[in-house]
Every structure is written in structure tokens, then in C-alpha cells.
Coordinates of C-alpha atoms in Angstrom, one line a residue:
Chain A
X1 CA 142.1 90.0 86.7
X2 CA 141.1 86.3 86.1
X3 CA 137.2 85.9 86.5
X4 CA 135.4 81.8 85.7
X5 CA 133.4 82.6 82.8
X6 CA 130.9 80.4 84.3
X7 CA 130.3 82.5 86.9
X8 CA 129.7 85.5 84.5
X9 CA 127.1 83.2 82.5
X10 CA 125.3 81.5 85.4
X11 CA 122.5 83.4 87.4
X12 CA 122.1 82.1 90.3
X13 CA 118.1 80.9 90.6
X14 CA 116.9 79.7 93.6
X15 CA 113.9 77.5 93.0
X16 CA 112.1 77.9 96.7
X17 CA 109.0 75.2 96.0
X18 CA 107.7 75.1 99.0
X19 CA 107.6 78.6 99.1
X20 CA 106.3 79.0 95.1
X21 CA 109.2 81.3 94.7
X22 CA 112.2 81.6 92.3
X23 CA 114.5 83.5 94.0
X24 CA 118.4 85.5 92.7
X25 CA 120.5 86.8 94.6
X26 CA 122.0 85.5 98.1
X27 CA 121.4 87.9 100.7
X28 CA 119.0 89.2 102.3
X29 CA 119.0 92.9 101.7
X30 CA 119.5 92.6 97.7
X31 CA 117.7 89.4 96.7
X32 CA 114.2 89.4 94.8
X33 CA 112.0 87.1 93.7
X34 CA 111.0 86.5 89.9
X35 CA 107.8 85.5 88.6
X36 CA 106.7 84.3 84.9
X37 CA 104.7 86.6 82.6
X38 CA 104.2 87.1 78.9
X39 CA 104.5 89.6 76.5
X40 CA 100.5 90.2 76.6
X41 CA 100.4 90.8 80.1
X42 CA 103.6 92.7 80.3
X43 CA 102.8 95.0 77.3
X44 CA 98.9 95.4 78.5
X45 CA 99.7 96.6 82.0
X46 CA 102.3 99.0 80.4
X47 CA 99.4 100.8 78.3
X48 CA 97.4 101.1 81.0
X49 CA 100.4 102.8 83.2
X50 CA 102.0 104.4 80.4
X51 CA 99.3 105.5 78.3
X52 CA 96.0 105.4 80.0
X53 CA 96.8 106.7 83.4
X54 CA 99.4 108.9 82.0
X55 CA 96.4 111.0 80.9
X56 CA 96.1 112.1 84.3
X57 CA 99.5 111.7 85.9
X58 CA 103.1 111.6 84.5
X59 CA 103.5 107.8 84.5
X60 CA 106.7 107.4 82.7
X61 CA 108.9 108.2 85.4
X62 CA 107.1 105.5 87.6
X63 CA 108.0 102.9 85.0
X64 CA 111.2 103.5 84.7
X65 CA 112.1 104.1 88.3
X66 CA 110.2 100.9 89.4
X67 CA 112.8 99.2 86.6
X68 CA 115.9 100.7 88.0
X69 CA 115.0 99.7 91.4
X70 CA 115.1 96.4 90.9
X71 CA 118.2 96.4 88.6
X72 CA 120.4 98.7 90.7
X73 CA 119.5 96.7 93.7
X74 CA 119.6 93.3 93.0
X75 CA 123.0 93.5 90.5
X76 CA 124.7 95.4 93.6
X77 CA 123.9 92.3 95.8
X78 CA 125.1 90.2 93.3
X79 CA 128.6 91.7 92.0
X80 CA 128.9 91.7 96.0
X81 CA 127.9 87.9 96.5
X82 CA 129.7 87.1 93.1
X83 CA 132.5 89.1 93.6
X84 CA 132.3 90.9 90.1
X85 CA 134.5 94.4 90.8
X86 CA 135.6 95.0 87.2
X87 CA 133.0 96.8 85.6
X88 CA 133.6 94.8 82.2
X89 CA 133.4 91.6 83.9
X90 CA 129.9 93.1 85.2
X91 CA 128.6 94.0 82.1
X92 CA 129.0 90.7 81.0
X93 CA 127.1 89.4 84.0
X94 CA 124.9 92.4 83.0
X95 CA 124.2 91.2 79.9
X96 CA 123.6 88.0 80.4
X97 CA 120.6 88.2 83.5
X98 CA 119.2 90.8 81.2
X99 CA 119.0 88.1 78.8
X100 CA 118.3 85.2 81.2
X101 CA 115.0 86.8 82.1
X102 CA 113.8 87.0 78.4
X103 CA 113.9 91.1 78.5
X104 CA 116.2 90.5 75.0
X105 CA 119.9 91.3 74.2
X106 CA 122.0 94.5 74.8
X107 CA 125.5 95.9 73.9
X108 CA 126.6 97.9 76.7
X109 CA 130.0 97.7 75.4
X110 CA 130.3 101.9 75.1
X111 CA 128.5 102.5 78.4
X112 CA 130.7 104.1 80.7
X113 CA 130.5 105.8 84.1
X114 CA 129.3 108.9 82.0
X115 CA 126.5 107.2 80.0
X116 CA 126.7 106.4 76.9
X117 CA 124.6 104.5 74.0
X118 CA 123.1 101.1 74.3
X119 CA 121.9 99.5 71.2
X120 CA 119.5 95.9 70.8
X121 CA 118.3 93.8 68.3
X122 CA 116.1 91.8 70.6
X123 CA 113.7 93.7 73.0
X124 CA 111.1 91.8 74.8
X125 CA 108.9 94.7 75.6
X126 CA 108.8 96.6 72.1
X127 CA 108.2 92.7 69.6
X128 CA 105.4 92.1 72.5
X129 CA 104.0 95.5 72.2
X130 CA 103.8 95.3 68.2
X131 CA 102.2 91.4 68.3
X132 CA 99.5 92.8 70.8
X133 CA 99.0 96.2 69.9
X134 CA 100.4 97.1 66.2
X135 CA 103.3 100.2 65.7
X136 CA 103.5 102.2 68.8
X137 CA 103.5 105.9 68.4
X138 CA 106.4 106.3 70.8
X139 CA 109.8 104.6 71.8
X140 CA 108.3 101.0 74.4
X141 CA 111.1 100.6 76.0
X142 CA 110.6 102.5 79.4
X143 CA 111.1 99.3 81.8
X144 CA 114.7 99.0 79.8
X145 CA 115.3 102.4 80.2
X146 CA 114.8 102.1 83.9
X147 CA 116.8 98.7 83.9
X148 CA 120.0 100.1 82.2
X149 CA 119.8 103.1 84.3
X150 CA 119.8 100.8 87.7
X151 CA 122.1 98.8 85.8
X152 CA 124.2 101.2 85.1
X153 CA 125.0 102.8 88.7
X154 CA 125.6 99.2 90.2
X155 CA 128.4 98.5 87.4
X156 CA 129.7 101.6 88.0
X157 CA 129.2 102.2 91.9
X158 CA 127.5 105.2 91.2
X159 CA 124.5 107.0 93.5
X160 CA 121.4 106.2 92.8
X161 CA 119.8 107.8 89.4
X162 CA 122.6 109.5 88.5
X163 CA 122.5 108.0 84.7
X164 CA 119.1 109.3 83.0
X165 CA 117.6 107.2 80.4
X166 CA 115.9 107.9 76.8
X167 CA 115.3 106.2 73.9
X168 CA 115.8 107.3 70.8
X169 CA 114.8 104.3 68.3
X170 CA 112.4 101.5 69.2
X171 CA 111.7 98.8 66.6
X172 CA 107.6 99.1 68.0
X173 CA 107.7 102.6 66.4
X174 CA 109.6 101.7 63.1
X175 CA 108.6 98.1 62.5
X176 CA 111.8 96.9 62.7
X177 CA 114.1 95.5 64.9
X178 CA 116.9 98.1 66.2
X179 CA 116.5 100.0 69.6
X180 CA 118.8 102.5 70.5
X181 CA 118.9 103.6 74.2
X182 CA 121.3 106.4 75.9
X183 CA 122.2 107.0 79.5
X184 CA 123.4 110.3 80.6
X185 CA 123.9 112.2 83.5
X186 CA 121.8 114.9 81.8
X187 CA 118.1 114.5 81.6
X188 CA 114.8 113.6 83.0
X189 CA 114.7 112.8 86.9
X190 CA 112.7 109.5 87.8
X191 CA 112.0 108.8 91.3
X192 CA 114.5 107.0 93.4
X193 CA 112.6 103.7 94.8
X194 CA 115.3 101.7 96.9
X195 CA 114.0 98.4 98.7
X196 CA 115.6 95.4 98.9
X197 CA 114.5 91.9 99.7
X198 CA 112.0 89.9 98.9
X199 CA 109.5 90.3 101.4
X200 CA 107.8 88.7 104.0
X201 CA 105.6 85.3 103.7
X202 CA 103.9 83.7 105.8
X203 CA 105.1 80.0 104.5
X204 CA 102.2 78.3 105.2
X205 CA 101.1 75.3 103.0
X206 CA 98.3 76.0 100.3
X207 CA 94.9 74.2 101.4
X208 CA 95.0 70.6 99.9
X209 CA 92.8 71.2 96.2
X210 CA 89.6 69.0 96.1
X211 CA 89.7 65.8 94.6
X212 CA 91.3 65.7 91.1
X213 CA 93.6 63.0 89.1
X214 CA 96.7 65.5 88.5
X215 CA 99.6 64.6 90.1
X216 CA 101.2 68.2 91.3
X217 CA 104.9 66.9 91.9
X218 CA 105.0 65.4 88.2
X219 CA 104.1 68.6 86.9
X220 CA 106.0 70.8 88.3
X221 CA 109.0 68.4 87.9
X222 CA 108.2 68.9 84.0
X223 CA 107.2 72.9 84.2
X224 CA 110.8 73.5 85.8
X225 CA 112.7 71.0 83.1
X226 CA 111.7 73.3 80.8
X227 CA 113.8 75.9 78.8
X228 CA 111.7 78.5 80.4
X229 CA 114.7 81.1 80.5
X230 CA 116.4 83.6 77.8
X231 CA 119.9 83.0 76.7
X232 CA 121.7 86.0 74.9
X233 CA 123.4 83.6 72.1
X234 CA 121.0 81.3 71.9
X235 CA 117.6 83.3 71.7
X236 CA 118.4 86.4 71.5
X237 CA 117.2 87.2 74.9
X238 CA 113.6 86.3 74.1
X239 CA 111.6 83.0 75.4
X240 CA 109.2 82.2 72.8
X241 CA 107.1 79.9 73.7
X242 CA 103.8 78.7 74.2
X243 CA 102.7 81.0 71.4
X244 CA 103.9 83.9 74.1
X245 CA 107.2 85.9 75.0
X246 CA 107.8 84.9 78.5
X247 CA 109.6 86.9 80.9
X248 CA 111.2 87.1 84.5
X249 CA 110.8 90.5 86.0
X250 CA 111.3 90.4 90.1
X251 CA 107.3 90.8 90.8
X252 CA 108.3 93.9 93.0
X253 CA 108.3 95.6 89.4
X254 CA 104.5 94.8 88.7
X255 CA 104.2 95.5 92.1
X256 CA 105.5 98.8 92.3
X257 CA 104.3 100.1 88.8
X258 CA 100.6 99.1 89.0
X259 CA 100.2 100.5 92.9
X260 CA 102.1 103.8 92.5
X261 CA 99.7 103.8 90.0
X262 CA 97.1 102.8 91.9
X263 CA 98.2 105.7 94.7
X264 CA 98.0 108.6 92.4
X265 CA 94.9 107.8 91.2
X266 CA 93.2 107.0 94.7
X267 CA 95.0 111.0 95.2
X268 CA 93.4 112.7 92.8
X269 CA 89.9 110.6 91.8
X270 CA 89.5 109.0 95.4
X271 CA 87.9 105.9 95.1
X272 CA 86.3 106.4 91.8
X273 CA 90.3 106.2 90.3
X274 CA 90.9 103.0 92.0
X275 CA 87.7 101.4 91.3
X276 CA 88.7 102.7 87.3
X277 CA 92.0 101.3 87.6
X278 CA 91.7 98.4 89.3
X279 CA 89.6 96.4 86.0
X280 CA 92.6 97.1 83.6
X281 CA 94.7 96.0 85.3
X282 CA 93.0 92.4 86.4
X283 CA 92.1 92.7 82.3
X284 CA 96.2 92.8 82.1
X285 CA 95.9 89.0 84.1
X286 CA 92.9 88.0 82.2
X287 CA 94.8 88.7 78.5
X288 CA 97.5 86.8 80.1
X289 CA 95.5 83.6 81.2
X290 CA 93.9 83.5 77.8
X291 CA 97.1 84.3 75.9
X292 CA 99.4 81.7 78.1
X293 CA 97.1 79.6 80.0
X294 CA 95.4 79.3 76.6
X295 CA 98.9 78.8 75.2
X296 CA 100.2 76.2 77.7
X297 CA 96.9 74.1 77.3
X298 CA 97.3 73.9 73.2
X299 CA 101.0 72.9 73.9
X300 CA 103.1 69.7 72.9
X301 CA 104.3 69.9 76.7
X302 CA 100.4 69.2 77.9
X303 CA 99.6 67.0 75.7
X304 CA 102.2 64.6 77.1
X305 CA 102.7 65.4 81.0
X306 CA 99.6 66.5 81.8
X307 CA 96.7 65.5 79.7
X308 CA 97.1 62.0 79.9
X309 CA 96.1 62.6 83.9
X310 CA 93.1 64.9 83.0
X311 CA 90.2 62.4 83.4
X312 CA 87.7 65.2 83.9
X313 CA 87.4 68.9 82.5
X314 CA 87.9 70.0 86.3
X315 CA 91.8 68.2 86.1
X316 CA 92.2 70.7 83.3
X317 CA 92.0 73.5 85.8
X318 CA 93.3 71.3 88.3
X319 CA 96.3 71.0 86.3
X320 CA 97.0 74.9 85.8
X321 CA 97.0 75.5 89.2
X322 CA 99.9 72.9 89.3
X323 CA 101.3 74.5 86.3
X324 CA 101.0 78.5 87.7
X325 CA 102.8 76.8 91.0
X326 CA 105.7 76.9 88.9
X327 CA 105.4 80.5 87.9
X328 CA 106.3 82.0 91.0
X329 CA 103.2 83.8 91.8
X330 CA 102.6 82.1 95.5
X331 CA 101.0 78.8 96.3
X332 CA 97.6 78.4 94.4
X333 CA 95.0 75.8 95.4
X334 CA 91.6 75.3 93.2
X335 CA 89.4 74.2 96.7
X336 CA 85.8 74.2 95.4
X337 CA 85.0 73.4 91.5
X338 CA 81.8 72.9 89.7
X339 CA 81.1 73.7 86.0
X340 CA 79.3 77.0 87.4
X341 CA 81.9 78.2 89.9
X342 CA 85.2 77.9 91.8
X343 CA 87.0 78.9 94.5
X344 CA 90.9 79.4 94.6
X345 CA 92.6 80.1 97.4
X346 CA 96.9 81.8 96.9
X347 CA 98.9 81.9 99.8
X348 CA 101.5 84.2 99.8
X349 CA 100.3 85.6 96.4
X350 CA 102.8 88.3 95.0
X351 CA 100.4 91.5 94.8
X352 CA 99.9 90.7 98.5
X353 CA 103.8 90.1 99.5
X354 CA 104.8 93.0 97.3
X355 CA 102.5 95.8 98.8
X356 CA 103.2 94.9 102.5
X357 CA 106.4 94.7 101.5
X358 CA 106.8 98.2 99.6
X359 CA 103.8 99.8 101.4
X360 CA 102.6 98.1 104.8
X361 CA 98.7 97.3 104.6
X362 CA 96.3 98.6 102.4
X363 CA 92.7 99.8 102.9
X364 CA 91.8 97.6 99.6
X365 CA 92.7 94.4 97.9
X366 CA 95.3 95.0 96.0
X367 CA 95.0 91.7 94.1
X368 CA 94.3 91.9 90.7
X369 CA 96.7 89.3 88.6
X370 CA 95.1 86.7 90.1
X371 CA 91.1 87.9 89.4
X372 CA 92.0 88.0 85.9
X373 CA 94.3 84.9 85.8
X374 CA 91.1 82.6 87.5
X375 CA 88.9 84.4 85.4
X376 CA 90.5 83.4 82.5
X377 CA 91.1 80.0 83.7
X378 CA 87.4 78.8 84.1
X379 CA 86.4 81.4 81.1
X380 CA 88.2 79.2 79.1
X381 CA 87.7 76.0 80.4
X382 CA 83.7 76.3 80.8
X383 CA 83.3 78.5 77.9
X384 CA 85.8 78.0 75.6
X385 CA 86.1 74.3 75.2
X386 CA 89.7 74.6 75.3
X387 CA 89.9 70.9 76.0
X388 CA 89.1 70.6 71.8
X389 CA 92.4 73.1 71.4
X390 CA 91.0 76.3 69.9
X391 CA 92.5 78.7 68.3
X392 CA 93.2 81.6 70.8
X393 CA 91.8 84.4 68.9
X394 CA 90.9 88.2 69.7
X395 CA 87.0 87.2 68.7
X396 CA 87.1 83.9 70.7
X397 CA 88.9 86.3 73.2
X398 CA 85.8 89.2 72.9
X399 CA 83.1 85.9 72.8
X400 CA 84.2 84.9 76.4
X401 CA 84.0 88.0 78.0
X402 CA 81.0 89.8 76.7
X403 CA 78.9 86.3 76.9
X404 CA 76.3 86.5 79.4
X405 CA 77.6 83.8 81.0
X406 CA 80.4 85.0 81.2
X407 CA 82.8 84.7 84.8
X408 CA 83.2 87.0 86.9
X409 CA 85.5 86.8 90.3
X410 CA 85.1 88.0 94.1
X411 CA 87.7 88.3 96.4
X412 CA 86.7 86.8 99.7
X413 CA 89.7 87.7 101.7
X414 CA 93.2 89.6 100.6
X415 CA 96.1 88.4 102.3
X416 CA 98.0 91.7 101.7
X417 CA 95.0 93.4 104.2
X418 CA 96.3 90.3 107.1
X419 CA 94.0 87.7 106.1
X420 CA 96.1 84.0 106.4
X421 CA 95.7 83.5 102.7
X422 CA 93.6 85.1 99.6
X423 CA 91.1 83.7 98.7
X424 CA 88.6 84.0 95.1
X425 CA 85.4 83.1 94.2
X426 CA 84.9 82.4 90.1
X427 CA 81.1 82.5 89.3
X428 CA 79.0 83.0 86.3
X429 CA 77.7 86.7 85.6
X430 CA 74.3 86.9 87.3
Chain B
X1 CA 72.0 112.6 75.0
X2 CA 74.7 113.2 73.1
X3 CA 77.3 111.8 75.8
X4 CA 74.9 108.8 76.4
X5 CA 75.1 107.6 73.0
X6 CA 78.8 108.0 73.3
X7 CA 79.1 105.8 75.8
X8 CA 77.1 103.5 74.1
X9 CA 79.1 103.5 71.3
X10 CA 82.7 102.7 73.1
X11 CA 81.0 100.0 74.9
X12 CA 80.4 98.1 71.7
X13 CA 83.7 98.5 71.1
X14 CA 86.9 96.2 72.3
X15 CA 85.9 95.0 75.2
X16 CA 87.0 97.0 78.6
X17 CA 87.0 100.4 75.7
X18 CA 84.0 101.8 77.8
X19 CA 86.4 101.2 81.5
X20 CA 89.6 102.3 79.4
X21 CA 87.9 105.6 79.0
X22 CA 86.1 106.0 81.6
X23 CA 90.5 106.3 83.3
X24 CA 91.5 108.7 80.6
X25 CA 88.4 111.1 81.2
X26 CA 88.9 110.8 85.1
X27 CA 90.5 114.1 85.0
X28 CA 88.3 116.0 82.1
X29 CA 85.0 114.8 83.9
X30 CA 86.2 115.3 87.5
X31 CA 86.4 119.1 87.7
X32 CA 82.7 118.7 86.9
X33 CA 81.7 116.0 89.5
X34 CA 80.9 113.7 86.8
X35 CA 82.2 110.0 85.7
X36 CA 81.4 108.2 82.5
X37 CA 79.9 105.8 84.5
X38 CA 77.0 107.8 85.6
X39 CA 76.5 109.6 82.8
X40 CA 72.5 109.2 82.2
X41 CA 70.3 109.9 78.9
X42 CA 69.6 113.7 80.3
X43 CA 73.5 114.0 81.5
X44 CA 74.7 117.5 79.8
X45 CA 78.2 118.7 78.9
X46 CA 80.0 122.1 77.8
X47 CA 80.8 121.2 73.9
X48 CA 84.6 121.5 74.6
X49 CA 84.4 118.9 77.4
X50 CA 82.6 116.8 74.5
X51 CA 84.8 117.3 71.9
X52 CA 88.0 116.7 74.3
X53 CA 85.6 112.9 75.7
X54 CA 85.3 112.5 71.5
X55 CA 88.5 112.7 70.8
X56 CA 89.6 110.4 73.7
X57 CA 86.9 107.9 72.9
X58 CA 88.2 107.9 69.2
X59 CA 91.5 107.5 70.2
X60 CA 90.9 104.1 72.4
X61 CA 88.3 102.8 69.1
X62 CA 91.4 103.4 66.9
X63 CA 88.6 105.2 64.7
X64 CA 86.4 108.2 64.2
X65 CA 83.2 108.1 66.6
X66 CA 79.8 109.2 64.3
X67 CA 78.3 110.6 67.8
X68 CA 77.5 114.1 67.3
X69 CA 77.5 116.7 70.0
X70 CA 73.6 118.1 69.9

């Protein structure tokens, strides 16, 4: 069978702007929508999952189900859409849109419908978890576990979960760089999550910001110039940059993880386990404002797009906002500013889209990214003098948060409970 | 007292240590209609409930807590 090899390299990324979304696949039923992070967030949010709550509840099943949802589902849309049938054409495609959203590099070439082993040199998730955390004490890898496993029944057209993952080397244990994964139909059951598409949103235009000298458009014309995506022969997978590993998980993976999470803790510990939960994991957003935001701002890429249009310290948040608008997380609008306190208003933020989407409406906000991404934002802007570039250490990183003045944010309305968009207020502790 | 002073000591550790723990003990603490976050100065424990909260606290510092179980 003859197959364009273009077609096997090229994923097929919908930039939605006046949506804020970045969206793969064609139809309706399979497509999702992707959203940036970084290593610090990604590897952060999986300790507190995988490791924290997993004191209480058996997490690791949630990870790596929430990764083969997404996998299985989208990749079946897309050999459909494609038209991919031959399983070794797919695991080209396979490889490459595991790559393509900086997750790393692996050989599937001795997966077959009965499993098999799946080595990588380049994992996303296990060089992010030793940068943030040191040598793990046990194989990272679950959200590739999960991904190979969804990835696995779309190549082959299998049911759902019928290859179970492990991992039986992880370069975050062993310092190194070799991961060895396995997929068999023997092994440990995850739960089957199945939803497709990429939600609901209301569409709506973000408030206009108040008054500021960055020019949005340019921005974002500059953000989405940018080699922002992995490339299995030319990076390894990995998209180092900004002094981070980004990636490109569908958010419905965040989504998924953190509020099944979020559930079982709300089932055992009522309200007391949500109201312990929910700081780590708007901690997980904070770590990645200070790590990316912090990262963007120090960048070569600031310096000459944006800074020369930053007239005032408030552009410099001003100019975030235009830069996050990129990132896929919804439409983000700074609408009140002062050196003391801000408001930002997100419609069609992706904790909100995501729950009613997997879950209908919630009894609670379940917006947390964004608390500790505006945090973060005017944390470092009011407190730590980024305009002057400083290093973004873990004790500049402990300074801002334990400060007095330290921020502290409110959400005023949660578009995922029916309000028209969310809506935060960033003020100083007391 | 001896829980108090633990709690003191994790929250001078990396920051959100003290909430961090506060998640893992949900289910030690729970049974006994406690949370760290209301433990007070007079707050009392079993010793094994202590040790296990010790042990845990230890394990988020990334090193031995001096608090002693009186």
C-alpha cells in the first residue's frame, strides 16, 4: 500500500484563535483540544496524583486511564480522517504526534496486536521529573503507559484496555536516559474513560483588557511563529525551551486526572479532601507561572516582540495575558490592574470546558490552573522585579510565596458552575 | 504538644510541605475526626498514629523530623 509520507509526518493542528484553542483531529466525536504546559507543572500535578493522593486512593490507574483515553480516542478519529489502515503506517503517525506534542521519542517497532516492548531515549515526563524533583523512587512514566496503551488498541483496532501497561526501566529512577515500557494483555486493569470531543464553549469574546500599550495580534502572531512543537528527529521529542520542557497534552488529560482525583477525595474526606487538594494543585499552576511565565519573560523572544511595547510594569502582565492566549487555555483578559491587585477574567477556561464536558456542573470551582497561573503572574511582576530578569530560583521561588505580601487569588465566578465567564481577583495577603 | 510542634516544623519547610501533608494524613487522621489543620497545642494522638504522621512528615521534608512523641 502507497501512503504520502507527508501525511504520516504532519498533524493536523487547528489553530481556533478566536476560540483560544488548538485543536487535532477533524470530527467531531474524536477531536480534542491541546493546551501548552511544562515539565514543572506536568511533573508537579503528577506527585500530587500519583504520590500524594495515592496515600489514600489507588491513583495510578487514574493516570494512566486518563492517558489512554485521549490516545485511543483521538488516533482512532484520526487514522479514520487520515485514512491510515496499515498498522505500520500508524505507528509511524503514532510516533510522530507522540513526538509532536513534546511527550519524547518511542520505538514501537515490536509492538504488536499482543503487546510487546517499547523502548525511549527521550521521555518528557521522567527528564522533567529529575530537573524538578531529583531520582524518583519508581518508574514516571504512567501518562506514557496510559498513552501507548490507548495507542496501542487504535493501531490495532482492538477493544478498549485490552493492552496493559508497565514500565520496567525509567531513566528518573536510574539517572539515565533509557525507558523501557511493555504492553500486554496480561496485567493491571485501569479504568476505561471514553469521551470524545472537545467540549462545549460558549464562544463569547474576552472583555476588552484595560488600557495597556501591548498590541495582542502582534504577539500572538510571534507566540504561534514559534517552534513551540516536538519533532522526533529533530529534538528528540522534547521542546526545550524557555528554560522549560513544553508539552501538548489535550487538556481533557489535566482535566480528567486532577478531578477524578478531586472526586475520590470529596468521597472519602468530604469537603476537608477537596479543600486539601485543591492548593496543590493551583501550587501545580503557580510552579508553572514562575517556571514559564518567569521563563518566557527572561527570553530572547520578549526582549524583541514584546518588551519594546511594555511602557509600564502593568504591559508586562498585559503582555502575558496575550502571550497565555496562545497557549490554549481559553480567552484571558487582565480587566482591572494596580500594583496591589488585579482582576482577570477567562472565558471558556479549560478546567471549566473540561468538567462540563466529562462531568456536567459541579458544586465547586473547579478552576485551579488559572489561581496559580495569576498568582504567579502578579507574584512575580510586583514582587519579583522580573522586569530586571532574575534568576528564577527555588529561594526566589520560596521568597514570593511566604512574603507577607505575598498574592493571594479569589475566584469571583466559575464558568464551569454556568457563570458567562470566570472571573479572579489577585490581591495582596491581608 | 508533640503533634503541634510537628506541624510547626513542616510548615517551615518547602513551602505548601504543611498542605502536602495535611493530603497524605487525610486518611490516618480521619478515622479519628481530626485534620492537621486543626490540630491545637493540647491536640493528643495514640503514639502509632504519631509515629505513622512522623514518618509521613519526614518523608515530604526529604529528612529526619527532631519532633519527639511526649
Amino acid at each position: 500500500m502507497t501512503i504520502h509520507t507527508e501525511k504520516l509526518n504532519t498533524v493536523p493542528l487547528q489553530v481556533v484563535a478566536d476560540l483560544g484553542r488548538m485543536v487535532v483531529g477533524a470530527d467531531a466525536a474524536s477531536s480534542k483540544a491541546h493546551i501548552l504546559h511544562c515539565n514543572y507543572y506536568n511533573t508537579y500535578l503528577l506527585r500530587t496524583i500519583w504520590k500524594d493522593a495515592g496515600n489514600f486512593m489507588d491513583t495510578r490507574p487514574i493516570l494512566i486511564g486518563a492517558a489512554a483515553e485521549q490516545a485511543r480516542v483521538q488516533l482512532c478519529g484520526l487514522f479514520r480522517d487520515l485514512e491510515i489502515i496499515d498498522p505500520t503506517h500508524r505507528k509511524v503517525f503514532v510516533t510522530n504526534f507522540y513526538a509532536w506534542q513534546g511527550f519524547g521519542t518511542v520505538d514501537l517497532t515490536q509492538l504488536t496486536a499482543s503487546g510487546g516492548v517499547v523502548t525511549s531515549s527521550s521521555q518528557h515526563y521522567a527528564e522533567g521529573w529529575k530537573t524538578q524533583f531529583g531520582k524518583a523512587d519508581a518508574p514516571v512514566g504512567l501518562m506514557t503507559q496510559g498513552w501507548l496503551s490507548g495507542a496501542a488498541d487504535a493501531i490495532f483496532d482492538l477493544e478498549p484496555g485490552t493492552l496493559k501497561p508497565s514500565q520496567s526501566e525509567c531513566a528518573a529512577v536510574t539517572g539515565g536516559k533509557s525507558n523501557v515500557f511493555h504492553l500486554s494483555t496480561e496485567g493491571e486493569e485501569f479504568p476505561i474513560y471514553n469521551v470524545g470531543g472537545v467540549g462545549s464553549t460558549l464562544g463569547t469574546a474576552a472583555p476588552e483588557p484595560v488600557t495597556n500599550n501591548v498590541d495582542s495580534a502582534t504577539v500572538a502572531q510571534a507566540v504561534l511563529g514559534l517552534p513551540l512543537f516536538g519533532d522526533a528527529q529533530k529534538t528528540a521529542g522534547l521542546v526545550d525551551t524557555f528554560g522549560v520542557l513544553i508539552s501538548w497534552h489535550p487538556h481533557q488529560f489535566y482535566d480528567r486526572a486532577s478531578f477524578e482525583m478531586v472526586h475520590k477525595a470529596i468521597e472519602l474526606f468530604g469537603d476537608e479532601g477537596r479543600e486539601l487538594a485543591e492548593p496543590l494543585l493551583e501550587e501545580a499552576g503557580h510552579r508553572c507561572a514562575f517556571r514559564t511565565f518567569g521563563g518566557i519573560w527572561r527570553s530572547p523572544e520578549w526582549a524583541a516582540v514584546v518588551e519594546p511595547m511594555c511602557k509600564t510594569r502593568e504591559d508586562w502582565v498585559h503582555g502575558m495575558a496575550a502571550v497565555v492566549n496562545c497557549a490554549g487555555w481559553g480567552k484571558v483578559s487582565c480587566t482591572k490592574l494596580t500594583e496591589n491587585e488585579a482582576e482577570f477574567v477567562v472565558v471558556d477556561d479549560y478546567e471549566s470546558v473540561g468538567y462540563n464536558h466529562l462531568y456536567g456542573t459541579p458544586d465547586f470551582a473547579p478552576t485551579y490552573l488559572f489561581k496559580g497561573g495569576f498568582r504567579g503572574i502578579m507574584n512575580l511582576v510586583y514582587n519579583g522585579d522580573i522586569q530586571s530578569k532574575p534568576s528564577l530560583t527555588e529561594e526566589l521561588y520560596s521568597d514570593l510565596i511566604t512574603r507577607d505580601n505575598a498574592f493571594e487569588v479569589e475566584v469571583l465566578s466559575c464558568q464551569a458552575q454556568g457563570a458567562d465567564r470566570s472571573v479572579y481577583r489577585v490581591s495582596r495577603n491581608g | 504538644v508533640s503533634l503541634f510542634k510537628l506541624n510547626e516544623w513542616i510548615k517551615a519547610k518547602e513551602p505548601l510541605a504543611f498542605t502536602r501533608l495535611s493530603m497524605i494524613c487525610l486518611p490516618i487522621l480521619s478515622p479519628l475526626g481530626l485534620s492537621l489543620r486543626n490540630v491545637q497545642p493540647d491536640t493528643k494522638v495514640p503514639p502509632d498514629v504519631f509515629g505513622e504522621i512522623k514518618t509521613k512528615a519526614e518523608e515530604v521534608a526529604g529528612q529526619p523530623c527532631p519532633v519527639q512523641n511526649n
